[in-house]
C-alpha positions as a Python dict, from the first residue, in 0.01 Angstrom:
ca = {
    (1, 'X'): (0, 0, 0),
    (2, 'X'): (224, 294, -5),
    (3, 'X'): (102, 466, 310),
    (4, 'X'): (449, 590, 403),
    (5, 'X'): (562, 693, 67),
    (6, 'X'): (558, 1037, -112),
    (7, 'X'): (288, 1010, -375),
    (8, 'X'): (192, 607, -292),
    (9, 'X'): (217, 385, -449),
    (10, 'X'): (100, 158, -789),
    (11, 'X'): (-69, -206, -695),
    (12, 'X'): (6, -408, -1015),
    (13, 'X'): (-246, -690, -986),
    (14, 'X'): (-183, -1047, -1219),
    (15, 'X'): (-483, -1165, -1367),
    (16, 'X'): (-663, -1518, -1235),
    (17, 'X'): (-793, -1807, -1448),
    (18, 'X'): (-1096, -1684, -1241),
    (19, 'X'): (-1134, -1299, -1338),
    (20, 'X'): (-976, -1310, -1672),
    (21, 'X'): (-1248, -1158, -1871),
    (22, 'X'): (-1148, -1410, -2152),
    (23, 'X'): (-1086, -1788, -2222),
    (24, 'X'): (-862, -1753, -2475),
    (25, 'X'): (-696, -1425, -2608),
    (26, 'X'): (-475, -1275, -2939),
    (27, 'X'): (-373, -976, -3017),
    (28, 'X'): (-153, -876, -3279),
    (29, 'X'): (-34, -532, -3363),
    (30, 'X'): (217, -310, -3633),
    (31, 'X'): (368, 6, -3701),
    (32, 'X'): (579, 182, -3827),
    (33, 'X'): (971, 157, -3801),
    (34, 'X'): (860, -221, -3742),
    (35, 'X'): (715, -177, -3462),
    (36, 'X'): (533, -549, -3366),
    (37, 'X'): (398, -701, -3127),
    (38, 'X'): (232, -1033, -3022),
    (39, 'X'): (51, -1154, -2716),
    (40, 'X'): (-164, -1480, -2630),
    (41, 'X'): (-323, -1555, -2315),
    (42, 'X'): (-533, -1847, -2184),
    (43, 'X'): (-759, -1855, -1881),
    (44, 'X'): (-896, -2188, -1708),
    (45, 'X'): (-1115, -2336, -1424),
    (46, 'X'): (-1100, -2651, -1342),
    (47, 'X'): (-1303, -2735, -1031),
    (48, 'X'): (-1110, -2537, -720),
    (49, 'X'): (-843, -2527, -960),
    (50, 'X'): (-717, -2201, -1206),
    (51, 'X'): (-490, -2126, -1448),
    (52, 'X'): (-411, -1784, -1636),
    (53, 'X'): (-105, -1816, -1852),
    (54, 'X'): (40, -1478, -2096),
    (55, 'X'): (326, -1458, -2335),
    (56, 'X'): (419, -1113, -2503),
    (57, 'X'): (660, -1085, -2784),
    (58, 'X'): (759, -721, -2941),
    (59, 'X'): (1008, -496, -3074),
    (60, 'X'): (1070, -191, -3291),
    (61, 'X'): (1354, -52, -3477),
    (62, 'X'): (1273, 264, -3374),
    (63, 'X'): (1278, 613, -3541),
    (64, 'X'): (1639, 661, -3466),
    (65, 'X'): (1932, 419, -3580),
    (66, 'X'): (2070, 202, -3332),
    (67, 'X'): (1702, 190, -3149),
    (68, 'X'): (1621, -142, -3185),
    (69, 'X'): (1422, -319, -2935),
    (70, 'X'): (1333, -672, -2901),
    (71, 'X'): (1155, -819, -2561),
    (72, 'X'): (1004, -1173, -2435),
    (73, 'X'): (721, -1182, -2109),
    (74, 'X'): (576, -1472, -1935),
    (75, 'X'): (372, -1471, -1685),
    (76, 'X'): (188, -1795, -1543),
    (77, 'X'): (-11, -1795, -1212),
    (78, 'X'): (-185, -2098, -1068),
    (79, 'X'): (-457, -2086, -778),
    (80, 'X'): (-656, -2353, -609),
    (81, 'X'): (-948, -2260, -388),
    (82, 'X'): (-999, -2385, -32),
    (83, 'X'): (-1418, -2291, -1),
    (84, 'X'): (-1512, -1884, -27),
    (85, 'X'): (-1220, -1663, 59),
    (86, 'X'): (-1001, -1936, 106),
    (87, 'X'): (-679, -1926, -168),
    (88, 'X'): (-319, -2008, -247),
    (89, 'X'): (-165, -1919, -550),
    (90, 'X'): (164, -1951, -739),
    (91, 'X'): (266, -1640, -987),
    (92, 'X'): (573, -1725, -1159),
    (93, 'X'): (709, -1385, -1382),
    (94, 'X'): (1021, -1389, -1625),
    (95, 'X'): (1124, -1140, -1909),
    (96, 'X'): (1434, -1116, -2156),
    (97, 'X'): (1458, -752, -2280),
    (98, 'X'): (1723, -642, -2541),
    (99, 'X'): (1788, -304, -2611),
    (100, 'X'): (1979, -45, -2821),
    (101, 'X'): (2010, 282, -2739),
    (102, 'X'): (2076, 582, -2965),
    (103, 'X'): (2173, 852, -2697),
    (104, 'X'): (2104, 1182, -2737),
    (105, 'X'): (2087, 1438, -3068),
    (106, 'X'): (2267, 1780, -3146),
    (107, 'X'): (2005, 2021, -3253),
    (108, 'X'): (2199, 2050, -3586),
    (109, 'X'): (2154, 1688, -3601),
    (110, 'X'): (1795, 1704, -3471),
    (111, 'X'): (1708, 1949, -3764),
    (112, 'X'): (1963, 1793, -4061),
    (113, 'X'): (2009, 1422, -3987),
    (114, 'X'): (1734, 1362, -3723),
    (115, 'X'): (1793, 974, -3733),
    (116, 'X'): (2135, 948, -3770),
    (117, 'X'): (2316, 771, -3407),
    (118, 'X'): (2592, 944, -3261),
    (119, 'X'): (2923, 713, -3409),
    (120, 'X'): (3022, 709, -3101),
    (121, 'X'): (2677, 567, -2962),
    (122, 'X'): (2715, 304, -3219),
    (123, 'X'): (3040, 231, -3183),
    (124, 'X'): (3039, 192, -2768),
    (125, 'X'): (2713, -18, -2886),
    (126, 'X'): (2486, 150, -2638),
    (127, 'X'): (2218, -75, -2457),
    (128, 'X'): (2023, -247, -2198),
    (129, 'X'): (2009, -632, -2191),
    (130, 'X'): (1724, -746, -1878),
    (131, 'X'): (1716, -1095, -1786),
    (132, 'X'): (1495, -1158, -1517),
    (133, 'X'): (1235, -1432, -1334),
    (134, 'X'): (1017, -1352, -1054),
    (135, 'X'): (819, -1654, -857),
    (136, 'X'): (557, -1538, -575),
    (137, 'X'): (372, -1800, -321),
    (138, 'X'): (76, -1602, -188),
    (139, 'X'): (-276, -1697, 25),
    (140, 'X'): (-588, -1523, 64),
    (141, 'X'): (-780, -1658, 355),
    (142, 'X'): (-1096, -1576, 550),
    (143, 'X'): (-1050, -1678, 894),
    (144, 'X'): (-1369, -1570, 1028),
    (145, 'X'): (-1657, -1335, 927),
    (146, 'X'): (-1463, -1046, 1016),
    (147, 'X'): (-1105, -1149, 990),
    (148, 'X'): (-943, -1190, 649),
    (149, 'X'): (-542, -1294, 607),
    (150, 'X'): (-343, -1189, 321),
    (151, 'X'): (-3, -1286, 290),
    (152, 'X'): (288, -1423, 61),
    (153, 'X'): (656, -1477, -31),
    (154, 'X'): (889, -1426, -280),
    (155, 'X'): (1212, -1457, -483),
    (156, 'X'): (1376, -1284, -779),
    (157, 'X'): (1643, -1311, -967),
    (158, 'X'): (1824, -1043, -1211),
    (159, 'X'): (2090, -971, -1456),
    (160, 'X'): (2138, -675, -1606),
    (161, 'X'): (2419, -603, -1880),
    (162, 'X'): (2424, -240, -1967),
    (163, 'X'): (2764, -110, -2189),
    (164, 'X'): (2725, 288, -2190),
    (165, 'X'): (3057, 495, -2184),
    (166, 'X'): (3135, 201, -1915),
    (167, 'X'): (2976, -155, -1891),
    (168, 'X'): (2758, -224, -1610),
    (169, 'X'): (2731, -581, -1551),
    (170, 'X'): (2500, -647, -1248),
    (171, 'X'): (2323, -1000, -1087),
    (172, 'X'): (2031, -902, -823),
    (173, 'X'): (1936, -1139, -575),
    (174, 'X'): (1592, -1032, -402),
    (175, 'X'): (1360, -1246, -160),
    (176, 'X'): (1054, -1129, 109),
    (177, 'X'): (753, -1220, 243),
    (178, 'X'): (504, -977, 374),
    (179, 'X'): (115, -1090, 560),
    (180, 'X'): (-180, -829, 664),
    (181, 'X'): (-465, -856, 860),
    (182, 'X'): (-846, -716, 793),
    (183, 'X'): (-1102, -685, 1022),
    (184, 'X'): (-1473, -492, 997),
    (185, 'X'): (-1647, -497, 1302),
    (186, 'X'): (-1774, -256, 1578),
    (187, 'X'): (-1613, -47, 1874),
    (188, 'X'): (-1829, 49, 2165),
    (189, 'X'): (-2119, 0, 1947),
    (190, 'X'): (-1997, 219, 1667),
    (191, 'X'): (-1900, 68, 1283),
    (192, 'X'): (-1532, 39, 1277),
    (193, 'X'): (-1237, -115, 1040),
    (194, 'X'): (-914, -193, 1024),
    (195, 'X'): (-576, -379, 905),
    (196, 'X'): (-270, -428, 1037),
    (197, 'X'): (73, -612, 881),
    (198, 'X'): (403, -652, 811),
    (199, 'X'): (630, -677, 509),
    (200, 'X'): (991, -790, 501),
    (201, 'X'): (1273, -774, 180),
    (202, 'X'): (1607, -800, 126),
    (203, 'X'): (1862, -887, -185),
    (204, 'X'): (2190, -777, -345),
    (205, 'X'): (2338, -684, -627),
    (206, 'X'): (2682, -859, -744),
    (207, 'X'): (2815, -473, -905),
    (208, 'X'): (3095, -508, -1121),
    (209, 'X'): (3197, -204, -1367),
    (210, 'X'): (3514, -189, -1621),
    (211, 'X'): (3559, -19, -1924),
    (212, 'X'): (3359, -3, -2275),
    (213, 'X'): (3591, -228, -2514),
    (214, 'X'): (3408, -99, -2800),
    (215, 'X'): (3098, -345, -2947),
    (216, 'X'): (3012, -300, -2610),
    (217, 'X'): (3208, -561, -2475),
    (218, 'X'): (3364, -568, -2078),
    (219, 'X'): (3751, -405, -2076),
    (220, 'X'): (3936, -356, -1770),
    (221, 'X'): (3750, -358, -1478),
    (222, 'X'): (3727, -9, -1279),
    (223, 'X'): (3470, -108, -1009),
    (224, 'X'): (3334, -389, -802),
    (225, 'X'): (3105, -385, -524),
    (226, 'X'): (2819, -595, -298),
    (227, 'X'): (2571, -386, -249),
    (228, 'X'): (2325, -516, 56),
    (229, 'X'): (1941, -357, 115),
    (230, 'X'): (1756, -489, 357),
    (231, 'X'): (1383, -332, 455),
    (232, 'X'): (1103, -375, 725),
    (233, 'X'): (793, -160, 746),
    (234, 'X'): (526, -270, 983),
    (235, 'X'): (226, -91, 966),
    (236, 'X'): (-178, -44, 1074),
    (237, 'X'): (-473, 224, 993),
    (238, 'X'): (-820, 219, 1161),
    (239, 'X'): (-1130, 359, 1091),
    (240, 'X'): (-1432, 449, 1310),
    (241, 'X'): (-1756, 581, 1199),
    (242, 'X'): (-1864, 846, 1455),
    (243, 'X'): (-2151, 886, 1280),
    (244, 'X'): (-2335, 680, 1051),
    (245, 'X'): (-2152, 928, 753),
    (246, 'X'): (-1845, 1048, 920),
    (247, 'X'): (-1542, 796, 982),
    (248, 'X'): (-1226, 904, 1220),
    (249, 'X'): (-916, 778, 1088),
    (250, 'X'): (-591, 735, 1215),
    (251, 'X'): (-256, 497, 1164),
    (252, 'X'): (89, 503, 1065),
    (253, 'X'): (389, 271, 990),
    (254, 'X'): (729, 215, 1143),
    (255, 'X'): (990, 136, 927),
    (256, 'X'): (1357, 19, 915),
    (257, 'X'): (1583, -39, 642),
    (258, 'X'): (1971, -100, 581),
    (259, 'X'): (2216, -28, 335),
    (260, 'X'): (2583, -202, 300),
    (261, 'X'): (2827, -181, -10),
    (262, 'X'): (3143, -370, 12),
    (263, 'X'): (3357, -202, -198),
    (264, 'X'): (3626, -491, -377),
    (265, 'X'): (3881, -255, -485),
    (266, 'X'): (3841, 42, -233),
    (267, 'X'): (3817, -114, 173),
    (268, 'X'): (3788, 265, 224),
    (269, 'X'): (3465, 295, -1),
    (270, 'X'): (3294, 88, 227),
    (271, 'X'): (3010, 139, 419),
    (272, 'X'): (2687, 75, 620),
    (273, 'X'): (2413, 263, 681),
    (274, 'X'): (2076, 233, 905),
    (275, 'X'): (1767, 420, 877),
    (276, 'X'): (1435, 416, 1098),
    (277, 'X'): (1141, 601, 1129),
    (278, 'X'): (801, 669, 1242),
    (279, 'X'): (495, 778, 970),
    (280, 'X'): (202, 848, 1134),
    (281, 'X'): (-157, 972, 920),
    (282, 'X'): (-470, 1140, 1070),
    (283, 'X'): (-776, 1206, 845),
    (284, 'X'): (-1167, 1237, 824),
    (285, 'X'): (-1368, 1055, 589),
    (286, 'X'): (-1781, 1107, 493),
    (287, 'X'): (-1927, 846, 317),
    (288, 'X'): (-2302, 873, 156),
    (289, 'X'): (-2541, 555, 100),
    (290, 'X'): (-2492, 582, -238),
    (291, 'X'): (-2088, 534, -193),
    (292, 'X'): (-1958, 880, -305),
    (293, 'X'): (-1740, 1025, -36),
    (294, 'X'): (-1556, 1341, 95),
    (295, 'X'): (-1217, 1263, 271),
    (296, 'X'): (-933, 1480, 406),
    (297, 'X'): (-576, 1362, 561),
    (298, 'X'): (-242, 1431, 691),
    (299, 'X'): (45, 1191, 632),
    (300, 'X'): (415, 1161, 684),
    (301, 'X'): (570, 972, 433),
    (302, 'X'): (946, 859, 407),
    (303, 'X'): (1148, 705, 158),
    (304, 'X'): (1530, 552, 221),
    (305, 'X'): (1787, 641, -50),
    (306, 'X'): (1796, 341, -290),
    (307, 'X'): (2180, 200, -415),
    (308, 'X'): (2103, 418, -711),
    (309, 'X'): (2198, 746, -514),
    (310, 'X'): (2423, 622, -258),
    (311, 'X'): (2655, 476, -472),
    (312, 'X'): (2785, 666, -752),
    (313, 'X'): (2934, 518, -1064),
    (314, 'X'): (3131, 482, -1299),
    (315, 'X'): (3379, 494, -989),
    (316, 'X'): (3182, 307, -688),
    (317, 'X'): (3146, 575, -405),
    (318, 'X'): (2925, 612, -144),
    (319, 'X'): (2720, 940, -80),
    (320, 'X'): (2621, 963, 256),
    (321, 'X'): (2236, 1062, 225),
    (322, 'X'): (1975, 1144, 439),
    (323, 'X'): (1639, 1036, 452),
    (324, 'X'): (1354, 1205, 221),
    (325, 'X'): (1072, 1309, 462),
    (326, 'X'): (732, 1492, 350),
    (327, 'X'): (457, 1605, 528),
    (328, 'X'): (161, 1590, 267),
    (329, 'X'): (-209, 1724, 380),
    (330, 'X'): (-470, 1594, 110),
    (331, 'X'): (-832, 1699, 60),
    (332, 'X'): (-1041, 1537, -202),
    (333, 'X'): (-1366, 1334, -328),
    (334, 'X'): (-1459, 1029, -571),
    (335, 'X'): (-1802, 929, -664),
    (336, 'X'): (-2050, 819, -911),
    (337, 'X'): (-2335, 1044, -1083),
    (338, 'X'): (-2514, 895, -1336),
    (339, 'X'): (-2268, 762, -1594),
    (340, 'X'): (-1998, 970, -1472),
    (341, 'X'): (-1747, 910, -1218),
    (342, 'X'): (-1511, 1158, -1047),
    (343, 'X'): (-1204, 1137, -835),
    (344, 'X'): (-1041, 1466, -724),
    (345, 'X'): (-803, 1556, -499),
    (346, 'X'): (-626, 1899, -394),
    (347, 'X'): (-298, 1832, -208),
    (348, 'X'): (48, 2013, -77),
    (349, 'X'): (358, 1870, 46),
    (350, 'X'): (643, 2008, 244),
    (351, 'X'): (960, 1817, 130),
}
């Protein structure tokens, strides 16, 4: 995960009615400036089937005026088991997040009146409204002692309502699927590993900007586009142990991805653009019995410029915009000694 991106990336695993370290769980918390927040979970097992189910309630007022905060989460994920290594699950994600925000201070302010709201903050009625639900179909499945199959699909859909000096009022429509192959094994008699996949996503966002009424309700609209992403990254890494300590290591990922806007009100503001590329990684790994290990790499890594900097707002306009390429080289080592464990790495990149 994140092979071909600068940094790489965060895996955000959902709990199981099966790992859950918990059958049932509460938590309750407080602070100041009313800061609260609630959150029950439930795990179950019933036979092949699970169930791990979380709600999450919280807010604040927050230490400035016109900072209050107020959010809803549910998540719910359902798994039945097909015999070891054999799974299909259903992960179904929604939240409903309501905002203020304050903006930003004076110094005078800062040091006089440090949580007083700019009027005109208040006013405008600054904020962020989320509404959002997320449903994933995914299958983990051993297909023989060496070959394992991971794979999925999803669907999401957004709204975002966000009045600022304008009001951003956006629907995102996002669906993918993405599988991935592991295999362990042996190549001319030496250990060897490695995976190979695919992953697929596209959506839109209905983009529609008009003026701040005041109470931070929609005026007269100033901008209005469909904005179209569509991404494709197929990609594989191998490893083969020269040695019964030293591993080769080599792979890389080839990627495509398009961006359209259809500006409404400006034809001319219209565009389309295609990016593809190649991100290849080389590296040495040594690995002792006891599972610490030594590792050094070279990786490209890529990233296509999102709607956020191609399209400019409060006026819609595309920036024409290259894509960000690094070359990063990485050495570094993780371990266990005694009841300590380590993970260090030294790295460079050339942006």
């Amino acid at each position: 995960f994140g092979g071909a991106a600068l940094g790489g990336a965060v895996n955000v695993l959902t709990p199981t009615g099966r790992n859950a370290p918990f059958d049932n769980l509460v938590r309750l918390e407080g602070g100041s400036f009313v800061t609260r927040r609630a959150h029950a979970a439930i795990a179950r097992q019933h036979g092949d089937w699970d169930i791990y189910a979380a709600g999450t309630w919280s807010g604040s007022e927050g230490f400035l005026d016109h900072q209050d905060s107020d959010s809803k989460r549910l998540s719910v994920n359902v798994g039945r088991q097909f015999g070891e290594d054999r799974e299909v699950r259903l992960i179904v994600q929604a939240n409903d997040l309501d905002l203020d925000i304050s903006g930003t201070q004076s110094l005078t302010n800062a040091l006089t009146r440090p949580r007083a709201a700019d009027p005109y903050v208040r006013a405008m009625d600054f904020g962020r409204d989320v509404k959002s639900v997320r449903v994933t179909a995914q299958t983990h499945w051993r297909l023989s002692d060496s070959l394992l199959f991971e794979g999925g699909a999803y669907v999401a859909d957004k709204q975002l309502y966000h009045p600022v000096p304008v009001v951003l009022d956006n629907d995102y429509r996002f669906w993918g699927g993405f599988g991935r192959l592991d295999w362990t094994g042996a190549l001319g008699g030496l250990r060897a590993d490695a995976f190979a996949g695919v992953y697929f996503r596209t959506g839109d966002n209905d983009s529609r900007v008009f003026t701040n009424a005041g109470g931070g309700d929609a005026g007269f609209p100033i901008g209005s586009t469909l904005q179209t992403a569509t991404g494709l990254d197929v990609f594989a890494e191998g490893r083969l142990f020269v040695t019964d300590h030293l591993a080769l290591i080599a792979g890389g990922a080839w990627g495509r991805a398009e961006r359209e806007v259809d500006n409404r009100f400006v034809a001319a503001n219209s565009a389309l653009r295609d990016y593809d590329w190649f991100a290849p990684r080389i590296g040495l790994l040594w690995e002792q019995p006891d599972g610490s290990q030594f590792y050094a790499n070279l990786t490209r890594s890529v990233e296509a410029p999102s709607f956020l900097e191609l399209v400019q707002s409060p006026v819609p306009q595309f920036v024409d915009l290259d894509l960000q390429e690094a070359w990063t080289a990485e050495i570094g080592a993780r371990g266990q000694r005694g009841p300590f464990r380590y993970d260090i790495a030294a790295y460079r990149a050339e942006i």
